[in-house]
Tab-separated table of C-alpha atoms and ligand atoms in Angstrom:
chain	number	residue	atom	x	y	z
A	933	UNK	CA	-18.069	6.578	-6.586
A	934	UNK	CA	-20.341	9.621	-6.606
A	935	UNK	CA	-19.642	10.214	-2.902
A	936	UNK	CA	-15.918	10.283	-3.636
A	937	UNK	CA	-16.378	12.589	-6.629
A	938	UNK	CA	-18.535	14.972	-4.593
A	939	UNK	CA	-15.866	15.134	-1.889
A	940	UNK	CA	-13.288	15.940	-4.544
A	941	UNK	CA	-15.464	18.638	-6.124
A	942	UNK	CA	-15.678	20.182	-2.662
A	943	UNK	CA	-11.908	20.804	-2.852
A	944	UNK	CA	-12.015	22.597	-6.218
A	945	UNK	CA	-12.707	26.091	-4.872
A	946	UNK	CA	-9.742	26.055	-2.494
A	947	UNK	CA	-7.495	24.665	-5.205
A	948	UNK	CA	-8.686	27.422	-7.579
A	949	UNK	CA	-9.769	24.999	-10.305
A	950	UNK	CA	-12.946	24.257	-12.274
A	951	UNK	CA	-11.836	20.837	-13.480
A	952	UNK	CA	-9.256	18.227	-12.539
A	953	UNK	CA	-7.146	16.006	-14.767
A	954	UNK	CA	-6.372	12.669	-13.076
A	955	UNK	CA	-3.560	10.581	-14.545
A	956	UNK	CA	-2.464	8.321	-11.673
A	957	UNK	CA	-3.918	4.828	-12.350
A	958	UNK	CA	-4.841	4.164	-8.697
A	959	UNK	CA	-6.563	7.531	-8.406
A	960	UNK	CA	-8.428	6.882	-11.669
A	961	UNK	CA	-9.590	3.522	-10.332
A	962	UNK	CA	-10.586	5.043	-6.991
A	963	UNK	CA	-12.714	7.732	-8.624
A	964	UNK	CA	-14.173	5.844	-11.590
A	965	UNK	CA	-13.790	2.080	-11.107
A	966	UNK	CA	-11.834	1.903	-14.382
A	967	UNK	CA	-9.131	-0.738	-13.992
A	968	UNK	CA	-7.351	-0.395	-17.354
A	969	UNK	CA	-3.688	0.548	-17.344
A	970	UNK	CA	-3.961	3.389	-19.878
A	971	UNK	CA	-6.408	6.195	-19.271
A	972	UNK	CA	-7.065	9.511	-17.586
A	973	UNK	CA	-10.048	11.285	-16.074
A	974	UNK	CA	-11.254	14.798	-16.681
A	975	UNK	CA	-13.532	15.706	-13.809
A	976	UNK	CA	-15.824	18.711	-14.024
A	977	UNK	CA	-18.594	19.343	-11.547
A	978	UNK	CA	-21.411	18.547	-13.944
A	979	UNK	CA	-19.721	16.092	-16.288
A	980	UNK	CA	-16.982	13.495	-16.041
A	981	UNK	CA	-14.877	12.189	-18.919
A	982	UNK	CA	-12.730	9.088	-19.160
A	983	UNK	CA	-10.054	9.305	-21.842
A	984	UNK	CA	-8.580	6.023	-23.050
A	985	UNK	CA	-7.534	4.244	-26.213
A	986	UNK	CA	-9.264	1.679	-28.419
A	987	UNK	CA	-8.032	-1.300	-26.312
A	988	UNK	CA	-10.036	-0.145	-23.309
A	989	UNK	CA	-13.096	1.727	-24.577
A	990	UNK	CA	-15.561	-1.156	-24.074
A	991	UNK	CA	-14.110	-1.950	-20.662
A	992	UNK	CA	-14.280	1.724	-19.677
A	993	UNK	CA	-17.973	1.968	-20.598
A	994	UNK	CA	-18.696	-1.162	-18.572
A	995	UNK	CA	-16.637	-0.260	-15.490
A	996	UNK	CA	-17.420	3.457	-15.377
A	997	UNK	CA	-21.019	3.973	-16.477
A	998	UNK	CA	-21.221	7.500	-15.054
A	999	UNK	CA	-18.413	8.730	-17.305
A	1000	UNK	CA	-18.430	9.864	-20.909
A	1001	UNK	CA	-15.779	7.699	-22.552
A	1002	UNK	CA	-13.578	9.618	-25.002
A	1003	UNK	CA	-11.399	7.547	-27.320
A	1004	UNK	CA	-7.863	8.851	-27.754
A	1005	UNK	CA	-5.951	7.691	-30.800
A	1006	UNK	CA	-2.571	9.357	-30.356
A	1007	UNK	CA	-2.025	12.185	-27.925
A	1008	UNK	CA	-3.932	12.678	-24.692
A	1009	UNK	CA	-3.004	16.359	-24.419
A	1010	UNK	CA	-4.543	17.214	-27.800
A	1011	UNK	CA	-7.776	15.382	-27.025
A	1012	UNK	CA	-7.865	16.979	-23.588
A	1013	UNK	CA	-7.444	20.448	-25.132
A	1014	UNK	CA	-10.380	19.761	-27.438
A	1015	UNK	CA	-12.693	18.574	-24.627
A	1016	UNK	CA	-11.739	21.559	-22.444
A	1017	UNK	CA	-12.511	23.946	-25.284
A	1018	UNK	CA	-15.868	22.317	-26.019
A	1019	UNK	CA	-16.820	22.622	-22.344
A	1020	UNK	CA	-15.453	26.157	-21.833
A	1021	UNK	CA	-13.073	25.143	-19.030
A	1022	UNK	CA	-10.216	27.531	-18.373
A	1023	UNK	CA	-8.847	26.547	-14.933
A	1024	UNK	CA	-7.553	22.980	-14.796
A	1025	UNK	CA	-5.794	21.127	-11.974
A	1026	UNK	CA	-3.270	18.380	-12.688
A	1027	UNK	CA	-1.523	15.891	-10.413
A	1028	UNK	CA	1.955	17.252	-9.678
A	1029	UNK	CA	2.869	14.106	-7.736
A	1030	UNK	CA	2.357	11.869	-10.740
A	1031	UNK	CA	2.922	13.749	-14.020
A	1032	UNK	CA	6.457	13.558	-15.355
A	1033	UNK	CA	8.149	16.856	-16.131
A	1034	UNK	CA	7.926	16.143	-19.849
A	1035	UNK	CA	4.224	15.303	-19.629
A	1036	UNK	CA	3.691	18.591	-17.808
A	1037	UNK	CA	5.544	20.543	-20.504
A	1038	UNK	CA	3.403	18.911	-23.196
A	1039	UNK	CA	0.209	19.841	-21.316
A	1040	UNK	CA	1.454	23.411	-20.915
A	1041	UNK	CA	2.188	23.581	-24.617
A	1042	UNK	CA	-1.090	22.098	-25.868
A	1043	UNK	CA	-3.524	23.692	-23.423
A	1044	UNK	CA	-3.515	27.236	-24.730
A	1045	UNK	CA	-5.788	29.656	-22.891
A	1046	UNK	CA	-5.992	27.211	-19.962
A	1047	UNK	CA	-4.703	28.139	-16.526
A	1048	UNK	CA	-2.945	24.903	-15.551
A	1049	UNK	CA	-2.535	24.506	-11.796
A	1050	UNK	CA	-0.258	21.893	-10.280
A	1051	UNK	CA	-1.887	20.251	-7.244
A	1052	UNK	CA	-0.535	17.797	-4.725
A	1053	UNK	CA	-2.262	14.986	-2.831
A	1054	UNK	CA	-5.909	15.973	-3.471
A	1055	UNK	CA	-7.137	12.436	-4.154
A	1056	UNK	CA	-4.611	10.879	-1.768
A	1057	UNK	CA	-6.150	12.889	1.079
A	1058	UNK	CA	-9.547	11.379	0.284
A	1059	UNK	CA	-8.024	7.915	0.072
A	1060	UNK	CA	-6.824	8.158	3.695
A	1061	UNK	CA	-10.386	7.560	4.870
A	1062	UNK	CA	-11.349	4.074	3.698
A	1063	UNK	CA	-15.033	3.220	3.284
A	1064	UNK	CA	-16.548	-0.166	4.155
A	1065	UNK	CA	-16.040	-1.629	0.694
A	1066	UNK	CA	-12.362	-0.710	0.737
A	1067	UNK	CA	-11.875	-2.173	4.209
A	1068	UNK	CA	-13.641	-5.378	3.135
A	1069	UNK	CA	-11.258	-5.667	0.167
A	1070	UNK	CA	-8.219	-5.143	2.405
A	1071	UNK	CA	-9.604	-7.726	4.836
A	1072	UNK	CA	-9.842	-10.241	2.028
A	1073	UNK	CA	-6.288	-9.432	0.884
A	1074	UNK	CA	-5.148	-9.992	4.489
A	1075	UNK	CA	-7.075	-13.270	4.715
A	1076	UNK	CA	-5.385	-14.622	1.587
A	1077	UNK	CA	-1.951	-13.751	3.008
A	1078	UNK	CA	-2.832	-15.378	6.342
A	1079	UNK	CA	-3.872	-18.588	4.567
A	1080	UNK	CA	-0.688	-18.575	2.477
A	1081	UNK	CA	1.400	-18.249	5.635
A	1082	UNK	CA	-0.393	-21.212	7.143
A	1083	UNK	CA	0.325	-23.269	4.028
A	1084	UNK	CA	3.968	-22.257	3.660
A	1085	UNK	CA	4.823	-23.416	7.184
A	1086	UNK	CA	4.474	-27.026	6.020
A	1087	UNK	CA	7.260	-26.681	3.444
A	1088	UNK	CA	9.838	-24.608	5.342
A	1089	UNK	CA	12.743	-26.857	6.306
A	1090	UNK	CA	16.533	-27.031	5.912
A	1091	UNK	CA	17.585	-27.324	2.264
A	1092	UNK	CA	14.634	-25.392	0.845
A	1093	UNK	CA	15.647	-22.122	-0.862
A	1094	UNK	CA	14.288	-18.686	0.025
A	1095	UNK	CA	13.063	-18.417	-3.544
A	1096	UNK	CA	11.025	-21.626	-3.225
A	1097	UNK	CA	9.421	-20.264	-0.060
A	1098	UNK	CA	8.528	-17.039	-1.887
A	1099	UNK	CA	7.122	-18.982	-4.840
A	1100	UNK	CA	4.958	-21.091	-2.529
A	1101	UNK	CA	3.585	-17.953	-0.861
A	1102	UNK	CA	2.765	-16.448	-4.243
A	1103	UNK	CA	1.261	-19.689	-5.546
A	1104	UNK	CA	-0.956	-20.043	-2.465
A	1105	UNK	CA	-2.221	-16.457	-2.583
A	1106	UNK	CA	-2.900	-16.459	-6.310
A	1107	UNK	CA	-4.531	-19.876	-6.393
A	1108	UNK	CA	-6.922	-18.762	-3.658
A	1109	UNK	CA	-8.007	-15.675	-5.594
A	1110	UNK	CA	-5.426	-12.917	-5.137
A	1111	UNK	CA	-5.006	-10.633	-8.139
A	1112	UNK	CA	-1.263	-10.661	-7.540
A	1113	UNK	CA	1.426	-10.120	-4.952
A	1114	UNK	CA	1.516	-6.779	-3.185
A	1115	UNK	CA	5.292	-6.404	-3.769
A	1116	UNK	CA	8.391	-8.463	-4.428
A	1117	UNK	CA	8.225	-11.078	-1.642
A	1118	UNK	CA	10.879	-10.841	1.062
A	1119	UNK	CA	12.270	-14.081	2.417
A	1120	UNK	CA	15.442	-13.417	4.392
A	1121	UNK	CA	17.027	-16.291	6.303
A	1122	UNK	CA	19.985	-16.737	8.641
A	1123	UNK	CA	22.320	-13.712	8.563
A	1124	UNK	CA	20.277	-12.343	5.624
A	1125	UNK	CA	17.366	-11.779	8.026
A	1126	UNK	CA	19.355	-8.745	9.216
A	1127	UNK	CA	18.426	-7.145	5.861
A	1128	UNK	CA	15.101	-5.361	6.411
A	1129	UNK	CA	14.313	-5.742	2.696
A	1130	UNK	CA	16.096	-8.939	1.714
A	1131	UNK	CA	14.205	-10.066	-1.376
A	1132	UNK	CA	14.171	-13.888	-1.623
A	1133	UNK	CA	17.500	-15.249	-2.890
A	1134	UNK	CA	18.805	-18.687	-3.845
A	1135	UNK	CA	20.147	-19.209	-0.299
A	1136	UNK	CA	19.180	-22.586	1.157
A	1137	UNK	CA	17.631	-22.585	4.621
A	1138	UNK	CA	19.694	-24.138	7.426
A	1139	UNK	CA	19.050	-25.400	10.919
A	1140	UNK	CA	18.976	-22.605	13.540
A	1141	UNK	CA	18.086	-19.966	10.894
A	1142	UNK	CA	15.682	-17.183	11.644
A	1143	UNK	CA	13.481	-16.804	8.561
A	1144	UNK	CA	11.689	-13.497	7.993
A	1145	UNK	CA	8.889	-13.502	5.421
A	1146	UNK	CA	7.316	-10.194	4.394
A	1147	UNK	CA	4.591	-10.450	1.778
A	1148	UNK	CA	1.047	-9.514	0.876
A	1149	UNK	CA	-1.642	-10.027	-1.707
A	1150	UNK	CA	-3.780	-7.752	-3.855
A	1151	UNK	CA	-7.549	-8.163	-3.874
A	1152	UNK	CA	-9.670	-5.931	-6.147
A	1153	UNK	CA	-6.755	-3.504	-6.235
A	1154	UNK	CA	-6.283	-3.400	-2.446
A	1155	UNK	CA	-3.109	-4.549	-0.705
A	1156	UNK	CA	-2.249	-6.454	2.435
A	1157	UNK	CA	1.116	-6.577	4.174
A	1158	UNK	CA	2.288	-9.106	6.750
A	1159	UNK	CA	5.637	-10.123	8.202
A	1160	UNK	CA	6.336	-13.171	10.293
A	1161	UNK	CA	9.670	-14.470	11.562
A	1162	UNK	CA	10.089	-18.179	12.343
A	1163	UNK	CA	13.063	-20.280	13.465
A	1164	UNK	CA	14.324	-23.614	12.185
A	1165	UNK	CA	14.952	-25.894	15.145
A	1166	UNK	CA	15.339	-25.094	18.824
A	1167	UNK	CA	15.884	-21.324	19.188
A	1168	UNK	CA	18.913	-19.860	20.942
A	1169	UNK	CA	18.117	-17.699	23.990
A	1170	UNK	CA	19.064	-14.577	22.058
A	1171	UNK	CA	16.675	-15.399	19.219
A	1172	UNK	CA	13.865	-15.748	21.735
A	1173	UNK	CA	14.898	-12.553	23.510
A	1174	UNK	CA	14.949	-10.442	20.322
A	1175	UNK	CA	11.629	-11.928	19.221
A	1176	UNK	CA	9.950	-11.089	22.510
A	1177	UNK	CA	11.240	-7.482	22.432
A	1178	UNK	CA	9.916	-6.966	18.888
A	1179	UNK	CA	6.594	-8.542	19.831
A	1180	UNK	CA	6.267	-6.335	22.898
A	1181	UNK	CA	7.053	-3.238	20.784
A	1182	UNK	CA	4.519	-4.303	18.160
A	1183	UNK	CA	1.766	-4.929	20.727
A	1184	UNK	CA	2.522	-1.642	22.445
A	1185	UNK	CA	2.220	0.245	19.140
A	1186	UNK	CA	-1.059	-1.486	18.287
A	1187	UNK	CA	-2.318	-0.611	21.764
A	1188	UNK	CA	-1.575	3.045	21.066
A	1189	UNK	CA	-3.672	3.194	17.884
A	1190	UNK	CA	-6.984	5.007	18.200
A	1191	UNK	CA	-8.641	8.096	16.694
A	1192	UNK	CA	-7.052	11.359	17.817
A	1193	UNK	CA	-3.556	9.951	18.328
A	1194	UNK	CA	-0.656	11.228	16.236
A	1195	UNK	CA	1.059	8.790	13.858
A	1196	UNK	CA	4.370	9.739	15.474
A	1197	UNK	CA	3.049	8.712	18.912
A	1198	UNK	CA	2.392	5.189	17.632
A	1199	UNK	CA	5.935	5.079	16.303
A	1200	UNK	CA	7.270	6.268	19.648
A	1201	UNK	CA	5.354	3.571	21.516
A	1202	UNK	CA	7.238	0.864	19.600
A	1203	UNK	CA	10.567	2.709	19.511
A	1204	UNK	CA	10.630	3.322	23.272
A	1205	UNK	CA	10.362	-0.414	23.992
A	1206	UNK	CA	13.156	-1.331	21.589
A	1207	UNK	CA	15.401	1.554	22.694
A	1208	UNK	CA	14.721	0.707	26.346
A	1209	UNK	CA	16.216	-2.745	25.756
A	1210	UNK	CA	19.296	-1.226	24.123
A	1211	UNK	CA	18.450	-1.953	20.484
A	1212	UNK	CA	17.279	1.514	19.413
A	1213	UNK	CA	20.100	1.803	16.861
A	1214	UNK	CA	19.079	-1.489	15.292
A	1215	UNK	CA	15.515	-0.350	14.483
A	1216	UNK	CA	16.249	2.026	11.639
A	1217	UNK	CA	12.900	2.304	9.861
A	1218	UNK	CA	9.437	3.638	10.655
A	1219	UNK	CA	6.951	1.579	12.654
A	1220	UNK	CA	4.434	1.334	9.820
A	1221	UNK	CA	2.640	2.886	6.877
A	1222	UNK	CA	-0.812	3.346	5.462
A	1223	UNK	CA	-1.869	0.985	2.699
A	1224	UNK	CA	-4.775	0.565	0.317
A	1225	UNK	CA	-4.655	0.859	-3.474
A	1226	UNK	CA	-0.891	1.304	-3.029
A	1227	UNK	CA	1.309	-0.704	-0.715
A	1228	UNK	CA	2.696	2.506	0.793
A	1229	UNK	CA	0.243	5.307	1.459
A	1230	UNK	CA	-0.192	8.026	4.012
A	1231	UNK	CA	0.109	8.193	6.957
A	1232	UNK	CA	3.583	7.024	7.870
A	1233	UNK	CA	3.896	5.745	11.404
A	1234	UNK	CA	7.206	7.524	11.801
A	1235	UNK	CA	8.810	10.035	14.095
A	1236	UNK	CA	8.190	12.896	11.633
A	1237	UNK	CA	4.560	12.284	10.691
A	1238	UNK	CA	2.115	14.142	12.916
A	1239	UNK	CA	-1.028	13.063	11.063
A	1240	UNK	CA	-3.865	12.610	13.517
A	1241	UNK	CA	-5.242	9.091	13.172
A	1242	UNK	CA	-8.936	8.828	12.275
A	1243	UNK	CA	-11.374	5.932	12.072
A	1244	UNK	CA	-11.202	4.458	8.573
A	1245	UNK	CA	-7.430	4.690	8.191
A	1246	UNK	CA	-5.615	1.415	7.563
A	1247	UNK	CA	-1.980	1.071	8.607
A	1248	UNK	CA	0.671	-1.571	9.149
A	1249	UNK	CA	2.558	-1.992	12.416
A	1250	UNK	CA	5.979	-3.498	11.792
A	1251	UNK	CA	8.808	-2.869	14.212
A	1252	UNK	CA	11.988	-4.908	13.813
A	1253	UNK	CA	15.468	-5.427	15.208
A	1254	UNK	CA	18.331	-6.167	12.798
A	1255	UNK	CA	21.770	-7.317	13.973
A	1256	UNK	CA	24.379	-7.465	11.177
A	1257	UNK	CA	25.924	-10.911	10.625
A	1258	UNK	CA	23.537	-12.425	13.145
A	1259	UNK	CA	20.001	-11.941	11.838
A	1260	UNK	CA	16.832	-10.046	12.492
A	1261	UNK	CA	13.208	-10.211	13.538
A	1262	UNK	CA	10.238	-8.225	12.242
A	1263	UNK	CA	6.562	-8.730	13.026
A	1264	UNK	CA	3.955	-6.920	10.922
A	1265	UNK	CA	0.171	-6.787	10.983
A	1266	UNK	CA	-2.393	-4.792	9.020
A	1267	UNK	CA	-4.623	-2.752	11.324
A	1268	UNK	CA	-7.755	-0.645	10.770
A	1269	UNK	CA	-8.426	2.386	12.976
A	1270	UNK	CA	-11.972	2.291	14.401
A	1271	UNK	CA	-13.993	4.638	16.609
A	1272	UNK	CA	-13.278	2.532	19.679
A	1273	UNK	CA	-9.572	1.985	18.996
A	1274	UNK	CA	-8.363	-0.358	16.314
A	1275	UNK	CA	-8.884	-3.829	14.889
A	1276	UNK	CA	-6.017	-6.090	13.848
A	1277	UNK	CA	-6.970	-7.687	10.541
A	1278	UNK	CA	-4.018	-10.092	10.410
A	1279	UNK	CA	-4.838	-13.403	12.074
A	1280	UNK	CA	-1.629	-15.408	11.498
A	1281	UNK	CA	-0.156	-16.461	14.854
A	1282	UNK	CA	2.647	-14.370	16.354
A	1283	UNK	CA	2.291	-14.872	20.126
A	1284	UNK	CA	5.548	-16.756	20.252
A	1285	UNK	CA	8.409	-17.539	17.918
A	1286	UNK	CA	7.173	-20.363	15.669
A	1287	UNK	CA	9.597	-23.285	15.718
A	1288	UNK	CA	9.845	-25.440	12.583
A	1289	UNK	CA	11.989	-28.505	12.104
B	648	ZN	ZN1	5.643	-5.802	4.855
B	649	ZN	ZN1	4.925	-2.868	5.404
């Protein structure tokens, strides 16, 4: 934690602040280890405060021993004003990406004689570069999703509903130790598989359906994200063709990932394959996204993101082709950028379209 705090303090001078008020729960957790859902950090170079209410004070002391825990009974802004005054702080940064407009107005009103500066992405920039502990947590979240996929294959058959498939995935991940699901599980079958984000419905699976499952688990706050598409019964030639194009695009994008490459170049690697086969119009989303304490983080593997990839970044690679009224295929892995290239964390099989009966 201290390494992260020191890196953040190093950004204070450029931001023109002497202290930083952190309200985003994931950023609070990242910087302090505090996992409660109500709290805020006041970070000064020589002293760090954790403001929270009675429900969490014991937990805060346990989880964040380096912080002075300040109990707030009613209003955070008033308590914050008092602590700032006691510590003679006059230039304070706040998180413009996370405070609501009303919360900002309240801070402005209560913090008299404080120069309140709105910052953007300070902690998120640090979070781009995952340390070994973070990568280990993501690996475990990936492992739980891989195991759940393996288990769910045994129950996918005609007559089972998308919702039952989603429930089984969630049950498997949670019973093996996941803290929760990374997002609302997508199970999109038959023509619904043409919906890139078709959350599981009551539709019953049928023979010949493509079934796209997009899901992930959370482990110690860190997310995983995987998509696999399977088919029920002998696949039609077109189903095999679309699957092999998506797989080729996905492998090409993974092959392009290494330090020094632009995020947009990885996107282009996948997009060129799909466009080259005539399906460019049917791949309407980015190739992937960073993930960590949030399911969507920087960088985006998209045509407009020129972030230079660095070792320690974790991204998904998830091209897809979606044909309205017919169906769709997406294949997604979680990948960590390493000095020598990248490492695919997802182990669930994808080499060919999995056929279930
Ligand atoms: Zn996904
Ligand atoms: Zn994703």
